[in-house]
mmCIF file of C-alpha atoms in Angstrom:
data_model
loop_
_atom_site.group_PDB
_atom_site.id
_atom_site.type_symbol
_atom_site.label_atom_id
_atom_site.label_comp_id
_atom_site.label_asym_id
_atom_site.label_seq_id
_atom_site.Cartn_x
_atom_site.Cartn_y
_atom_site.Cartn_z
ATOM 1 C CA UNK A 1379 9.272 -31.321 33.147
ATOM 2 C CA UNK A 1380 7.972 -29.067 30.360
ATOM 3 C CA UNK A 1381 8.686 -25.327 30.469
ATOM 4 C CA UNK A 1382 5.654 -23.117 30.981
ATOM 5 C CA UNK A 1383 4.721 -20.636 28.274
ATOM 6 C CA UNK A 1384 5.289 -16.991 29.177
ATOM 7 C CA UNK A 1385 3.783 -13.917 27.549
ATOM 8 C CA UNK A 1386 6.063 -10.899 27.677
ATOM 9 C CA UNK A 1387 6.329 -7.467 26.080
ATOM 10 C CA UNK A 1388 9.715 -5.828 25.748
ATOM 11 C CA UNK A 1389 9.568 -2.135 24.838
ATOM 12 C CA UNK A 1390 12.445 -0.280 23.170
ATOM 13 C CA UNK A 1391 11.865 3.452 23.584
ATOM 14 C CA UNK A 1392 12.300 5.687 20.536
ATOM 15 C CA UNK A 1393 13.258 2.919 18.088
ATOM 16 C CA UNK A 1394 11.488 3.144 14.724
ATOM 17 C CA UNK A 1395 11.190 0.480 12.072
ATOM 18 C CA UNK A 1396 8.656 0.573 9.236
ATOM 19 C CA UNK A 1397 5.969 -2.074 8.860
ATOM 20 C CA UNK A 1398 7.756 -3.925 6.051
ATOM 21 C CA UNK A 1399 10.853 -4.364 8.202
ATOM 22 C CA UNK A 1400 8.760 -5.391 11.210
ATOM 23 C CA UNK A 1401 6.845 -8.008 9.223
ATOM 24 C CA UNK A 1402 10.164 -9.558 8.217
ATOM 25 C CA UNK A 1403 11.456 -9.390 11.805
ATOM 26 C CA UNK A 1404 8.250 -10.940 13.191
ATOM 27 C CA UNK A 1405 8.482 -13.792 10.704
ATOM 28 C CA UNK A 1406 12.098 -14.518 11.662
ATOM 29 C CA UNK A 1407 11.366 -14.290 15.394
ATOM 30 C CA UNK A 1408 8.513 -16.803 15.098
ATOM 31 C CA UNK A 1409 11.027 -19.355 13.812
ATOM 32 C CA UNK A 1410 13.360 -19.021 16.796
ATOM 33 C CA UNK A 1411 13.589 -22.071 19.107
ATOM 34 C CA UNK A 1412 11.242 -21.682 22.067
ATOM 35 C CA UNK A 1413 8.992 -19.080 20.447
ATOM 36 C CA UNK A 1414 5.315 -20.050 20.344
ATOM 37 C CA UNK A 1415 4.049 -16.788 18.859
ATOM 38 C CA UNK A 1416 5.552 -13.375 18.213
ATOM 39 C CA UNK A 1417 4.654 -9.971 16.815
ATOM 40 C CA UNK A 1418 7.022 -7.011 16.600
ATOM 41 C CA UNK A 1419 5.238 -3.684 16.063
ATOM 42 C CA UNK A 1420 5.371 0.017 16.749
ATOM 43 C CA UNK A 1421 3.411 0.963 19.858
ATOM 44 C CA UNK A 1422 0.525 2.733 18.136
ATOM 45 C CA UNK A 1423 -2.928 2.338 19.652
ATOM 46 C CA UNK A 1424 -4.134 0.385 16.620
ATOM 47 C CA UNK A 1425 -1.196 -2.025 16.873
ATOM 48 C CA UNK A 1426 -1.738 -2.512 20.598
ATOM 49 C CA UNK A 1427 -5.403 -3.264 19.971
ATOM 50 C CA UNK A 1428 -4.387 -5.881 17.400
ATOM 51 C CA UNK A 1429 -2.271 -7.664 20.033
ATOM 52 C CA UNK A 1430 -5.216 -8.140 22.417
ATOM 53 C CA UNK A 1431 -7.116 -10.896 20.562
ATOM 54 C CA UNK A 1432 -3.802 -12.712 20.143
ATOM 55 C CA UNK A 1433 -3.329 -12.572 23.927
ATOM 56 C CA UNK A 1434 0.024 -10.899 23.323
ATOM 57 C CA UNK A 1435 -0.437 -7.545 25.094
ATOM 58 C CA UNK A 1436 0.885 -7.023 28.620
ATOM 59 C CA UNK A 1437 1.002 -3.984 30.903
ATOM 60 C CA UNK A 1438 4.461 -3.068 29.612
ATOM 61 C CA UNK A 1439 3.253 -3.069 26.017
ATOM 62 C CA UNK A 1440 0.138 -1.104 26.913
ATOM 63 C CA UNK A 1441 2.332 1.718 28.184
ATOM 64 C CA UNK A 1442 4.343 1.978 24.947
ATOM 65 C CA UNK A 1443 3.943 5.093 22.816
ATOM 66 C CA UNK A 1444 3.621 5.347 19.014
ATOM 67 C CA UNK A 1445 7.367 6.000 18.651
ATOM 68 C CA UNK A 1446 8.328 2.976 20.758
ATOM 69 C CA UNK A 1447 8.913 -0.525 19.433
ATOM 70 C CA UNK A 1448 7.129 -3.456 21.104
ATOM 71 C CA UNK A 1449 8.421 -7.028 21.027
ATOM 72 C CA UNK A 1450 5.443 -9.202 21.985
ATOM 73 C CA UNK A 1451 6.299 -12.834 22.685
ATOM 74 C CA UNK A 1452 4.773 -16.089 23.797
ATOM 75 C CA UNK A 1453 7.742 -18.287 24.549
ATOM 76 C CA UNK A 1454 9.042 -21.113 26.672
ATOM 77 C CA UNK A 1455 12.522 -21.787 27.948
ATOM 78 C CA UNK A 1456 15.113 -19.062 28.428
ATOM 79 C CA UNK A 1457 13.144 -15.918 27.539
ATOM 80 C CA UNK A 1458 16.101 -13.597 28.176
ATOM 81 C CA UNK A 1459 18.161 -15.505 25.644
ATOM 82 C CA UNK A 1460 15.321 -15.319 23.113
ATOM 83 C CA UNK A 1461 15.051 -11.555 23.634
ATOM 84 C CA UNK A 1462 18.750 -11.141 22.957
ATOM 85 C CA UNK A 1463 18.335 -12.989 19.666
ATOM 86 C CA UNK A 1464 15.373 -10.774 18.760
ATOM 87 C CA UNK A 1465 17.374 -7.611 19.468
ATOM 88 C CA UNK A 1466 20.237 -8.963 17.360
ATOM 89 C CA UNK A 1467 17.813 -9.404 14.443
ATOM 90 C CA UNK A 1468 16.425 -5.890 14.951
ATOM 91 C CA UNK A 1469 19.804 -4.220 14.961
ATOM 92 C CA UNK A 1470 21.363 -6.161 12.109
ATOM 93 C CA UNK A 1471 23.122 -3.876 9.646
ATOM 94 C CA UNK A 1472 22.068 -4.602 6.105
ATOM 95 C CA UNK A 1473 24.527 -3.876 3.343
ATOM 96 C CA UNK A 1474 23.136 -1.381 0.833
ATOM 97 C CA UNK A 1475 24.729 -0.042 -2.314
ATOM 98 C CA UNK A 1476 25.182 3.463 -0.901
ATOM 99 C CA UNK A 1477 23.991 5.368 2.140
ATOM 100 C CA UNK A 1478 23.831 9.115 2.729
ATOM 101 C CA UNK A 1479 23.754 11.235 5.853
ATOM 102 C CA UNK A 1480 21.305 13.804 4.447
ATOM 103 C CA UNK A 1481 18.887 14.493 1.609
ATOM 104 C CA UNK A 1482 21.205 17.190 0.275
ATOM 105 C CA UNK A 1483 24.074 14.704 0.076
ATOM 106 C CA UNK A 1484 21.910 12.167 -1.763
ATOM 107 C CA UNK A 1485 20.661 14.783 -4.233
ATOM 108 C CA UNK A 1486 24.186 15.973 -4.893
ATOM 109 C CA UNK A 1487 25.215 12.428 -5.844
ATOM 110 C CA UNK A 1488 22.029 11.799 -7.863
ATOM 111 C CA UNK A 1489 20.918 15.122 -9.383
ATOM 112 C CA UNK A 1490 18.688 13.394 -11.955
ATOM 113 C CA UNK A 1491 16.592 11.422 -9.461
ATOM 114 C CA UNK A 1492 12.830 11.601 -10.132
ATOM 115 C CA UNK A 1493 11.270 9.442 -7.398
ATOM 116 C CA UNK A 1494 11.903 8.944 -3.687
ATOM 117 C CA UNK A 1495 10.346 6.632 -1.106
ATOM 118 C CA UNK A 1496 9.823 7.926 2.441
ATOM 119 C CA UNK A 1497 9.527 5.547 5.391
ATOM 120 C CA UNK A 1498 10.124 7.468 8.631
ATOM 121 C CA UNK A 1499 7.924 8.348 11.632
ATOM 122 C CA UNK A 1500 4.955 10.377 10.436
ATOM 123 C CA UNK A 1501 5.748 13.520 12.394
ATOM 124 C CA UNK A 1502 9.059 13.903 10.504
ATOM 125 C CA UNK A 1503 7.661 13.355 7.001
ATOM 126 C CA UNK A 1504 6.798 16.994 6.303
ATOM 127 C CA UNK A 1505 10.330 18.421 6.402
ATOM 128 C CA UNK A 1506 11.834 15.647 4.266
ATOM 129 C CA UNK A 1507 8.961 15.645 1.782
ATOM 130 C CA UNK A 1508 8.910 19.408 1.237
ATOM 131 C CA UNK A 1509 12.646 19.408 0.507
ATOM 132 C CA UNK A 1510 12.279 16.592 -2.025
ATOM 133 C CA UNK A 1511 9.298 18.215 -3.754
ATOM 134 C CA UNK A 1512 11.210 21.489 -3.879
ATOM 135 C CA UNK A 1513 13.851 19.606 -5.863
ATOM 136 C CA UNK A 1514 11.311 18.272 -8.357
ATOM 137 C CA UNK A 1515 11.003 14.743 -6.964
ATOM 138 C CA UNK A 1516 7.848 12.606 -6.939
ATOM 139 C CA UNK A 1517 7.171 10.860 -3.627
ATOM 140 C CA UNK A 1518 5.993 7.484 -2.400
ATOM 141 C CA UNK A 1519 5.168 8.018 1.286
ATOM 142 C CA UNK A 1520 4.952 4.671 3.070
ATOM 143 C CA UNK A 1521 4.825 6.318 6.519
ATOM 144 C CA UNK A 1522 1.627 6.468 8.525
ATOM 145 C CA UNK A 1523 0.534 8.908 11.266
ATOM 146 C CA UNK A 1524 1.304 11.892 9.048
ATOM 147 C CA UNK A 1525 -0.877 14.817 10.223
ATOM 148 C CA UNK A 1526 -3.671 15.414 7.715
ATOM 149 C CA UNK A 1527 -2.839 19.121 7.501
ATOM 150 C CA UNK A 1528 0.710 18.153 6.478
ATOM 151 C CA UNK A 1529 -0.668 15.810 3.816
ATOM 152 C CA UNK A 1530 -2.852 18.569 2.354
ATOM 153 C CA UNK A 1531 0.027 21.074 2.221
ATOM 154 C CA UNK A 1532 2.365 18.525 0.626
ATOM 155 C CA UNK A 1533 -0.139 17.516 -2.020
ATOM 156 C CA UNK A 1534 -1.075 21.081 -2.921
ATOM 157 C CA UNK A 1535 2.602 21.987 -3.250
ATOM 158 C CA UNK A 1536 3.353 18.883 -5.329
ATOM 159 C CA UNK A 1537 0.307 19.317 -7.586
ATOM 160 C CA UNK A 1538 1.336 22.906 -8.336
ATOM 161 C CA UNK A 1539 4.711 21.548 -9.516
ATOM 162 C CA UNK A 1540 3.112 18.682 -11.533
ATOM 163 C CA UNK A 1541 4.505 16.093 -9.117
ATOM 164 C CA UNK A 1542 2.981 13.077 -7.392
ATOM 165 C CA UNK A 1543 2.691 12.410 -3.675
ATOM 166 C CA UNK A 1544 1.632 8.769 -3.407
ATOM 167 C CA UNK A 1545 0.431 8.318 0.159
ATOM 168 C CA UNK A 1546 0.798 8.807 3.079
ATOM 169 C CA UNK A 1547 0.117 5.215 4.094
ATOM 170 C CA UNK A 1548 0.763 4.180 0.499
ATOM 171 C CA UNK A 1549 1.149 0.429 0.263
ATOM 172 C CA UNK A 1550 1.526 -0.096 -3.467
ATOM 173 C CA UNK A 1551 2.466 1.767 -6.621
ATOM 174 C CA UNK A 1552 3.969 0.866 -9.988
ATOM 175 C CA UNK A 1553 5.419 3.527 -12.274
ATOM 176 C CA UNK A 1554 6.618 2.417 -15.717
ATOM 177 C CA UNK A 1555 7.169 -1.097 -14.404
ATOM 178 C CA UNK A 1556 9.049 -0.029 -11.259
ATOM 179 C CA UNK A 1557 7.340 -1.182 -8.072
ATOM 180 C CA UNK A 1558 7.053 0.682 -4.777
ATOM 181 C CA UNK A 1559 5.959 -0.939 -1.504
ATOM 182 C CA UNK A 1560 4.059 -4.210 -1.909
ATOM 183 C CA UNK A 1561 4.061 -4.210 -5.710
ATOM 184 C CA UNK A 1562 3.187 -7.245 -7.798
ATOM 185 C CA UNK A 1563 5.212 -8.430 -10.777
ATOM 186 C CA UNK A 1564 2.684 -7.983 -13.576
ATOM 187 C CA UNK A 1565 2.805 -7.386 -17.309
ATOM 188 C CA UNK A 1566 3.157 -3.944 -18.842
ATOM 189 C CA UNK A 1567 0.233 -2.741 -20.897
ATOM 190 C CA UNK A 1568 -2.146 0.097 -21.695
ATOM 191 C CA UNK A 1569 -4.287 0.292 -18.536
ATOM 192 C CA UNK A 1570 -3.576 3.039 -16.012
ATOM 193 C CA UNK A 1571 -4.773 2.675 -12.415
ATOM 194 C CA UNK A 1572 -5.488 5.370 -9.820
ATOM 195 C CA UNK A 1573 -6.507 4.046 -6.400
ATOM 196 C CA UNK A 1574 -6.953 5.008 -2.768
ATOM 197 C CA UNK A 1575 -6.386 1.396 -1.664
ATOM 198 C CA UNK A 1576 -3.057 -0.403 -2.051
ATOM 199 C CA UNK A 1577 -4.608 -3.836 -1.547
ATOM 200 C CA UNK A 1578 -7.173 -2.910 -4.200
ATOM 201 C CA UNK A 1579 -4.383 -2.112 -6.647
ATOM 202 C CA UNK A 1580 -2.756 -5.464 -5.928
ATOM 203 C CA UNK A 1581 -5.923 -7.460 -6.504
ATOM 204 C CA UNK A 1582 -6.994 -5.523 -9.599
ATOM 205 C CA UNK A 1583 -3.652 -5.691 -11.410
ATOM 206 C CA UNK A 1584 -3.302 -9.384 -10.515
ATOM 207 C CA UNK A 1585 -6.752 -10.076 -11.979
ATOM 208 C CA UNK A 1586 -5.891 -8.119 -15.113
ATOM 209 C CA UNK A 1587 -2.568 -9.935 -15.428
ATOM 210 C CA UNK A 1588 -4.349 -13.295 -15.196
ATOM 211 C CA UNK A 1589 -6.557 -12.121 -18.091
ATOM 212 C CA UNK A 1590 -3.487 -11.237 -20.149
ATOM 213 C CA UNK A 1591 -3.978 -7.490 -19.634
ATOM 214 C CA UNK A 1592 -1.041 -5.317 -18.569
ATOM 215 C CA UNK A 1593 -0.799 -1.910 -16.902
ATOM 216 C CA UNK A 1594 1.074 1.270 -17.750
ATOM 217 C CA UNK A 1595 1.118 2.714 -14.222
ATOM 218 C CA UNK A 1596 -0.651 2.057 -10.909
ATOM 219 C CA UNK A 1597 -0.740 5.173 -8.744
ATOM 220 C CA UNK A 1598 -1.708 4.732 -5.090
ATOM 221 C CA UNK A 1599 -2.829 8.114 -3.753
ATOM 222 C CA UNK A 1600 -3.161 7.160 -0.077
ATOM 223 C CA UNK A 1601 -6.180 6.122 1.976
ATOM 224 C CA UNK A 1602 -7.188 9.677 2.932
ATOM 225 C CA UNK A 1603 -6.896 11.354 -0.462
ATOM 226 C CA UNK A 1604 -10.569 10.926 -1.378
ATOM 227 C CA UNK A 1605 -11.846 12.069 2.004
ATOM 228 C CA UNK A 1606 -13.361 15.504 2.551
ATOM 229 C CA UNK A 1607 -10.298 16.563 4.572
ATOM 230 C CA UNK A 1608 -7.920 16.120 1.628
ATOM 231 C CA UNK A 1609 -10.369 16.613 -1.225
ATOM 232 C CA UNK A 1610 -8.857 14.272 -3.802
ATOM 233 C CA UNK A 1611 -5.907 16.540 -4.611
ATOM 234 C CA UNK A 1612 -3.650 13.738 -5.765
ATOM 235 C CA UNK A 1613 -6.433 11.729 -7.411
ATOM 236 C CA UNK A 1614 -7.028 14.711 -9.702
ATOM 237 C CA UNK A 1615 -3.327 15.058 -10.466
ATOM 238 C CA UNK A 1616 -2.928 11.320 -11.134
ATOM 239 C CA UNK A 1617 -5.895 11.334 -13.533
ATOM 240 C CA UNK A 1618 -4.386 14.310 -15.373
ATOM 241 C CA UNK A 1619 -1.010 12.572 -15.651
ATOM 242 C CA UNK A 1620 -2.511 9.338 -17.003
ATOM 243 C CA UNK A 1621 -4.730 11.285 -19.393
ATOM 244 C CA UNK A 1622 -1.592 12.824 -20.915
ATOM 245 C CA UNK A 1623 0.518 9.640 -20.769
ATOM 246 C CA UNK A 1624 1.202 8.187 -24.215
ATOM 247 C CA UNK A 1625 1.447 4.624 -22.848
ATOM 248 C CA UNK A 1626 -1.996 4.726 -21.218
ATOM 249 C CA UNK A 1627 -5.070 4.034 -23.363
ATOM 250 C CA UNK A 1628 -7.625 3.268 -20.657
ATOM 251 C CA UNK A 1629 -7.841 4.684 -17.104
ATOM 252 C CA UNK A 1630 -9.386 3.028 -14.051
ATOM 253 C CA UNK A 1631 -10.256 4.833 -10.813
ATOM 254 C CA UNK A 1632 -10.597 2.655 -7.718
ATOM 255 C CA UNK A 1633 -12.009 4.204 -4.526
ATOM 256 C CA UNK A 1634 -12.383 2.579 -1.116
ATOM 257 C CA UNK A 1635 -13.879 4.148 2.031
ATOM 258 C CA UNK A 1636 -14.055 7.445 0.184
ATOM 259 C CA UNK A 1637 -16.307 10.480 0.429
ATOM 260 C CA UNK A 1638 -18.684 9.973 -2.491
ATOM 261 C CA UNK A 1639 -19.235 13.720 -2.866
ATOM 262 C CA UNK A 1640 -15.469 14.187 -3.375
ATOM 263 C CA UNK A 1641 -15.359 11.430 -6.002
ATOM 264 C CA UNK A 1642 -18.410 12.879 -7.740
ATOM 265 C CA UNK A 1643 -16.939 16.378 -7.858
ATOM 266 C CA UNK A 1644 -13.677 15.121 -9.372
ATOM 267 C CA UNK A 1645 -15.500 13.129 -12.043
ATOM 268 C CA UNK A 1646 -17.692 16.121 -12.892
ATOM 269 C CA UNK A 1647 -14.876 18.683 -13.084
ATOM 270 C CA UNK A 1648 -11.931 16.738 -14.555
ATOM 271 C CA UNK A 1649 -11.915 16.684 -18.344
ATOM 272 C CA UNK A 1650 -10.692 13.181 -19.156
ATOM 273 C CA UNK A 1651 -10.414 12.533 -22.889
ATOM 274 C CA UNK A 1652 -9.479 8.855 -22.542
ATOM 275 C CA UNK A 1653 -11.914 6.082 -21.576
ATOM 276 C CA UNK A 1654 -12.357 6.032 -17.787
ATOM 277 C CA UNK A 1655 -13.823 3.181 -15.730
ATOM 278 C CA UNK A 1656 -14.753 3.739 -12.081
ATOM 279 C CA UNK A 1657 -14.981 1.297 -9.166
ATOM 280 C CA UNK A 1658 -16.461 2.479 -5.864
ATOM 281 C CA UNK A 1659 -16.066 -0.576 -3.665
ATOM 282 C CA UNK A 1660 -19.380 -1.501 -2.064
ATOM 283 C CA UNK A 1661 -21.214 1.409 -3.713
ATOM 284 C CA UNK A 1662 -23.554 0.366 -6.522
ATOM 285 C CA UNK A 1663 -25.336 3.688 -7.143
ATOM 286 C CA UNK A 1664 -23.869 5.544 -10.154
ATOM 287 C CA UNK A 1665 -22.138 8.827 -9.321
ATOM 288 C CA UNK A 1666 -21.257 9.967 -12.853
ATOM 289 C CA UNK A 1667 -21.715 9.175 -16.519
ATOM 290 C CA UNK A 1668 -18.595 7.018 -16.521
ATOM 291 C CA UNK A 1669 -19.053 3.209 -16.500
ATOM 292 C CA UNK A 1670 -18.975 2.061 -12.879
ATOM 293 C CA UNK A 1671 -18.492 -1.187 -10.950
ATOM 294 C CA UNK A 1672 -18.862 -1.959 -7.256
ATOM 295 C CA UNK A 1673 -16.382 -4.858 -7.119
ATOM 296 C CA UNK A 1674 -12.837 -5.431 -8.352
ATOM 297 C CA UNK A 1675 -13.876 -8.454 -10.410
ATOM 298 C CA UNK A 1676 -16.595 -6.346 -12.006
ATOM 299 C CA UNK A 1677 -14.064 -3.636 -12.831
ATOM 300 C CA UNK A 1678 -11.612 -6.150 -14.305
ATOM 301 C CA UNK A 1679 -14.335 -7.562 -16.563
ATOM 302 C CA UNK A 1680 -15.300 -4.051 -17.686
ATOM 303 C CA UNK A 1681 -11.656 -3.425 -18.584
ATOM 304 C CA UNK A 1682 -11.566 -6.625 -20.649
ATOM 305 C CA UNK A 1683 -14.853 -5.705 -22.327
ATOM 306 C CA UNK A 1684 -13.643 -2.218 -23.154
ATOM 307 C CA UNK A 1685 -10.422 -3.447 -24.724
ATOM 308 C CA UNK A 1686 -12.219 -5.839 -27.086
ATOM 309 C CA UNK A 1687 -15.129 -8.264 -27.280
ATOM 310 C CA UNK A 1688 -12.637 -10.988 -28.148
ATOM 311 C CA UNK A 1689 -10.671 -10.295 -24.957
ATOM 312 C CA UNK A 1690 -13.862 -10.399 -22.860
ATOM 313 C CA UNK A 1691 -14.867 -13.726 -24.425
ATOM 314 C CA UNK A 1692 -11.378 -15.087 -23.746
ATOM 315 C CA UNK A 1693 -11.650 -14.024 -20.095
ATOM 316 C CA UNK A 1694 -15.148 -15.489 -19.691
ATOM 317 C CA UNK A 1695 -14.034 -18.799 -21.231
ATOM 318 C CA UNK A 1696 -11.094 -18.889 -18.811
ATOM 319 C CA UNK A 1697 -13.379 -18.184 -15.843
ATOM 320 C CA UNK A 1698 -15.855 -20.891 -16.855
ATOM 321 C CA UNK A 1699 -13.001 -23.364 -17.239
ATOM 322 C CA UNK A 1700 -11.808 -22.507 -13.721
ATOM 323 C CA UNK A 1701 -15.338 -22.837 -12.300
ATOM 324 C CA UNK A 1702 -15.623 -26.264 -13.911
ATOM 325 C CA UNK A 1703 -12.262 -27.320 -12.513
ATOM 326 C CA UNK A 1704 -13.233 -26.246 -8.984
ATOM 327 C CA UNK A 1705 -16.589 -28.013 -9.195
ATOM 328 C CA UNK A 1706 -14.769 -31.154 -10.254
ATOM 329 C CA UNK A 1707 -12.510 -30.927 -7.211
ATOM 330 C CA UNK A 1708 -15.521 -30.483 -4.902
ATOM 331 C CA UNK A 1709 -17.330 -33.479 -6.402
ATOM 332 C CA UNK A 1710 -14.156 -35.564 -6.173
ATOM 333 C CA UNK A 1711 -13.699 -34.538 -2.542
ATOM 334 C CA UNK A 1712 -17.298 -35.434 -1.648
ATOM 335 C CA UNK A 1713 -16.905 -38.782 -3.362
#
């Protein structure tokens, strides 16, 4: 007799794990014997909504708060035993080179540190971030649910000290070849990227890499930076930094779900001496005198064209070769 499939939610109150950790945990849980489907998430409203179409949300999960962890399972067999294995995965202690009990302790051991990554519940980000900025440290803030007023204060404080706050909700950044978050392994080069979309950074730099074009830095400013609430504080600072960076010859600005008036104001007021290419995803109307694209592929081709006509021709030849190859596969498949 086959075991019936059960859908259960197990909620652990007050346990925080960031989304990178939870993606890894979810992947491992899905491979456990008896598990049909599994998602392990924080109990935010958005995450709970995402469980509904998967038929993975129960009453217990619905009652979870944003600081609670939800184990959502479809499983057969001994569910209690499966849950114990999941909890064991969650609470595994990973060996790291060094751990510290406080920011002060870490700074004392590493007084020359220039960058820090923050991945804690959003409501706690402010205190940690202000202390790090005070000590002259640039930030990559992976955390979400950071109050917008906290984001504005942090970015104003950092900008006044010529520091970066990448994020909140920053998914990707690359600084001098060092990756933060979901960074791709791409070639170094002369193109600097400023973007309000981490996935946009990933696709753009991957396209450029496939064209043989490398990047100097890719600065993710966070999804809200180019909204009216934040006003593009960190976009302005990132453009200034790349404009002064000796390894950057060409700058690209990538904006997604942004307030066009904010983008326009920045482009009108910032004095950028280097070539600047702009991509407003889904927005074809020009907002400035700078060359503009509405798609990532369009932006990548503009970059190639700006670097040299020979590079553009090389890219176009490569694209046509790929189109021909794909057509051949389609014809072969139909045959």
